[in-house]
XYZ file of C-alpha atoms in Angstrom:
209
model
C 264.412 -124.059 116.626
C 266.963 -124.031 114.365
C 266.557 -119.996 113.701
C 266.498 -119.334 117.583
C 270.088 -121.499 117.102
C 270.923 -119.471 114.557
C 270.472 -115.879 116.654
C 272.032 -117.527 119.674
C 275.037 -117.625 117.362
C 274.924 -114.721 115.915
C 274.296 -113.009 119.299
C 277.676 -115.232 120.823
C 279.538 -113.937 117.828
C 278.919 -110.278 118.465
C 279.936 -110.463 121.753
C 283.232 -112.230 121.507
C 283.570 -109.545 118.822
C 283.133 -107.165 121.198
C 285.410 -108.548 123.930
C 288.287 -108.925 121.312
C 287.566 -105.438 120.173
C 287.670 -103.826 123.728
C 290.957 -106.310 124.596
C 292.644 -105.034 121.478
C 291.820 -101.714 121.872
C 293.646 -101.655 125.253
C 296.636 -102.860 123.628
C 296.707 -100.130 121.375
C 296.004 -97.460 124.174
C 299.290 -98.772 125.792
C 300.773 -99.107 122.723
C 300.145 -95.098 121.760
C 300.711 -94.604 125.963
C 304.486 -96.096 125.104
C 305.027 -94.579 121.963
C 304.055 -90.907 123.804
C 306.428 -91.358 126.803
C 309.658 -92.983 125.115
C 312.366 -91.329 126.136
C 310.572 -90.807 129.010
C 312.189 -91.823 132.843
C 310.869 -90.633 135.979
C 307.199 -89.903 136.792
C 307.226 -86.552 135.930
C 308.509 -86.710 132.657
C 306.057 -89.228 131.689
C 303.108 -86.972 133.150
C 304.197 -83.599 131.799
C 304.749 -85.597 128.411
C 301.499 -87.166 128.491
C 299.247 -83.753 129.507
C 301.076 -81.832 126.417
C 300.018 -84.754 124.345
C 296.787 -84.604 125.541
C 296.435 -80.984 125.714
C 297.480 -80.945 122.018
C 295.533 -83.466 120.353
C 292.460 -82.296 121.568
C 290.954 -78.855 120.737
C 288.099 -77.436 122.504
C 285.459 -78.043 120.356
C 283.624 -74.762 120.969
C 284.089 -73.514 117.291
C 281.840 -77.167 115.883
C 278.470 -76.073 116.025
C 275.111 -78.074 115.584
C 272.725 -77.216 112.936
C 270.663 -75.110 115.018
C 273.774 -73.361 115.630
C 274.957 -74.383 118.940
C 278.142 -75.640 120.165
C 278.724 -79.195 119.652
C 279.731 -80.361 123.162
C 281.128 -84.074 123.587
C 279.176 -85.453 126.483
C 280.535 -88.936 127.443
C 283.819 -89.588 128.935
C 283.776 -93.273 127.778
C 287.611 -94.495 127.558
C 287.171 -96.590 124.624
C 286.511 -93.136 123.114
C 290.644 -92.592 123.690
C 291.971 -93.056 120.476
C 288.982 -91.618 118.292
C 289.619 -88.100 120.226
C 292.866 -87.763 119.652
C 293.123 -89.291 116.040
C 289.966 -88.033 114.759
C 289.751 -84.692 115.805
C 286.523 -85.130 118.476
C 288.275 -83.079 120.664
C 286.927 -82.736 123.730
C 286.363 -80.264 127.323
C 288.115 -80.199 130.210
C 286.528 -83.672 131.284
C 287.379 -85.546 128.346
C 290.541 -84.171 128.511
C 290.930 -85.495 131.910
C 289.345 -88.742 130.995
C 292.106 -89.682 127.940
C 294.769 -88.474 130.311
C 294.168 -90.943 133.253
C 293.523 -93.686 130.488
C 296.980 -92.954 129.252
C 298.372 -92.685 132.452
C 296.929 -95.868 133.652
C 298.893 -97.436 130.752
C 302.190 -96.315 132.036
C 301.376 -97.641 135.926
C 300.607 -93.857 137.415
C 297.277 -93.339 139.665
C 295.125 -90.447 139.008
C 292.003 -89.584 139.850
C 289.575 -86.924 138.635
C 289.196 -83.407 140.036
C 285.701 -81.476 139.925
C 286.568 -77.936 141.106
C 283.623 -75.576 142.707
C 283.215 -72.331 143.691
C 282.447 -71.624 147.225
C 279.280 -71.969 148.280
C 278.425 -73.452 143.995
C 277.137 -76.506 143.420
C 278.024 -76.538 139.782
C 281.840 -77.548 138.859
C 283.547 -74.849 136.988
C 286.645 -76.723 135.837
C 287.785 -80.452 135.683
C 291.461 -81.486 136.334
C 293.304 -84.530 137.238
C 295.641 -85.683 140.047
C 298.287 -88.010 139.946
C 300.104 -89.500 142.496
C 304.102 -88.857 143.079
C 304.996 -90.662 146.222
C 302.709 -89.939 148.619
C 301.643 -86.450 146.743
C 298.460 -85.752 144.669
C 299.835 -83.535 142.429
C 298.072 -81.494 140.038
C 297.587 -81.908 136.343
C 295.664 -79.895 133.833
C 295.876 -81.014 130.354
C 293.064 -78.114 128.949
C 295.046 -75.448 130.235
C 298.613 -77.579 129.702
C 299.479 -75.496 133.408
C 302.689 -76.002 134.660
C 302.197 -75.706 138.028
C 305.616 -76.028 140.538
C 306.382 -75.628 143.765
C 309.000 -73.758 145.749
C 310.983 -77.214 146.129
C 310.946 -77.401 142.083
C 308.317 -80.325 141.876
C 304.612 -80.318 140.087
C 302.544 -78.631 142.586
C 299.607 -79.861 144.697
C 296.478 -78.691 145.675
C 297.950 -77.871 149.361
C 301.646 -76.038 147.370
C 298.472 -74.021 145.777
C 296.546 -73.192 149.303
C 300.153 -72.219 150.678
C 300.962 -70.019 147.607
C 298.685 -68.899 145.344
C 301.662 -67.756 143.337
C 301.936 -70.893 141.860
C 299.007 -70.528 139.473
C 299.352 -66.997 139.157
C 303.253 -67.077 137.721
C 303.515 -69.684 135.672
C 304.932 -69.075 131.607
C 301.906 -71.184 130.676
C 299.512 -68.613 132.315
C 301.370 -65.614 130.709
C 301.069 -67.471 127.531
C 297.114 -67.925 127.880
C 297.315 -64.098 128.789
C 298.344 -63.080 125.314
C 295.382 -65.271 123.490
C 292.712 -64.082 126.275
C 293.494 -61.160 127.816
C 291.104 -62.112 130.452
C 293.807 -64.538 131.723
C 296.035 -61.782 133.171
C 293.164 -60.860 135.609
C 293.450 -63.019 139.136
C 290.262 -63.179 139.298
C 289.431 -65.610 136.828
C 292.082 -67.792 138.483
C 290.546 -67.623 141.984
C 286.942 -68.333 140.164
C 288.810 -71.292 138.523
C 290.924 -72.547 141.265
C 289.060 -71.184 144.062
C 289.385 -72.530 147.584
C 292.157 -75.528 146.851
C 291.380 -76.552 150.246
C 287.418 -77.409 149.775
C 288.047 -79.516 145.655
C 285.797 -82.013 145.827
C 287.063 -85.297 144.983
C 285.403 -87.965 143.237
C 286.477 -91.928 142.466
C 288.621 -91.882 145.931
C 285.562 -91.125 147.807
C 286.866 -88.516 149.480
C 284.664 -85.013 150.847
């Protein structure tokens, strides 16, 4: 009896251990969330501010290999995984990328949701972005490919500026500047195999088809 008290304790301990943990580790996402954005006004400040962050701190992670030689590739987008990938150098792909983002941007009161992009007629995802909402706009944000995508009114672009205009993703400094590191970049093509079909993204955590 007194040993099944004794792991009953033990067991009670851990978990308030684990509540504080998870409680306090909030407070020091919004903590770093603040820290990023000072200085920081309107709501696209604080999301361009936040995606460069983002899209700094965390390198691909294609150059750690396994053992056996293959790449390393971060599976879980668990958010109490925040901090560790951009302190300790997990890095992370486009969906953990997305993943620290919207925890970040939670922090500072913006709603995003995450982005699966497919080809036409694929039913395998080639890229992962975020959207965040401006008003009454989903507008686009890619923190792996730091994008700065705007519109022909001057404001971050969404996926219907992009089905207007595909201009918007081909003219962009950031894609010129991705052009010189991979000269695959400058081809359109890999931009339509990317961002193909704006119109048919498929959404996921608004429910929407």
């Amino acid at each position: 009896m007194d040993l099944l008290k004794i792991i009953l304790s033990i067991a009670i301990m851990v978990n308030c251990a684990n509540y504080v943990y998870a409680n306090d580790f909030e407070a020091m996402v919004k903590a770093r969330s603040d820290e990023v954005v000072k200085g920081c006004d309107t709501f696209e400040e604080k999301a361009r501010t936040l995606r460069q962050y983002v899209h700094d701190k965390m390198l691909l992670p294609d150059s750690r290999l396994k053992p056996d030689g293959t790449t390393l590739r971060p599976e879980d987008i668990y958010p109490l995984n925040t901090l560790q990938r951009v302190d300790c150098g997990w890095g992370g792909w486009c969906d953990q990328q997305v993943a620290v983002f919207m925890h970040f941007a939670q922090k500072q009161g913006i709603t995003t949701r995450m982005v699966f992009l497919f080809k036409k007629g694929s039913q395998n995802s080639c890229h992962t972005i975020t959207e965040a909402l401006e008003g009454d706009r989903w507008v686009i944000v890619d923190p792996m490919f730091n994008l700065e995508l705007i519109n022909h009114d001057g404001k971050m672009a969404s996926r219907d500026d992009i089905a207007n205009d595909f201009n918007i993703i081909r003219n962009p400094p950031t894609v010129k500047q991705l052009a010189k590191k991979e000269p695959r970049w400058e081809n359109d093509e890999e931009w339509l195999k990317i961002y193909s079909n704006p119109v048919s993204i498929k959404f996921v955590l608004e429910g929407e088809k």
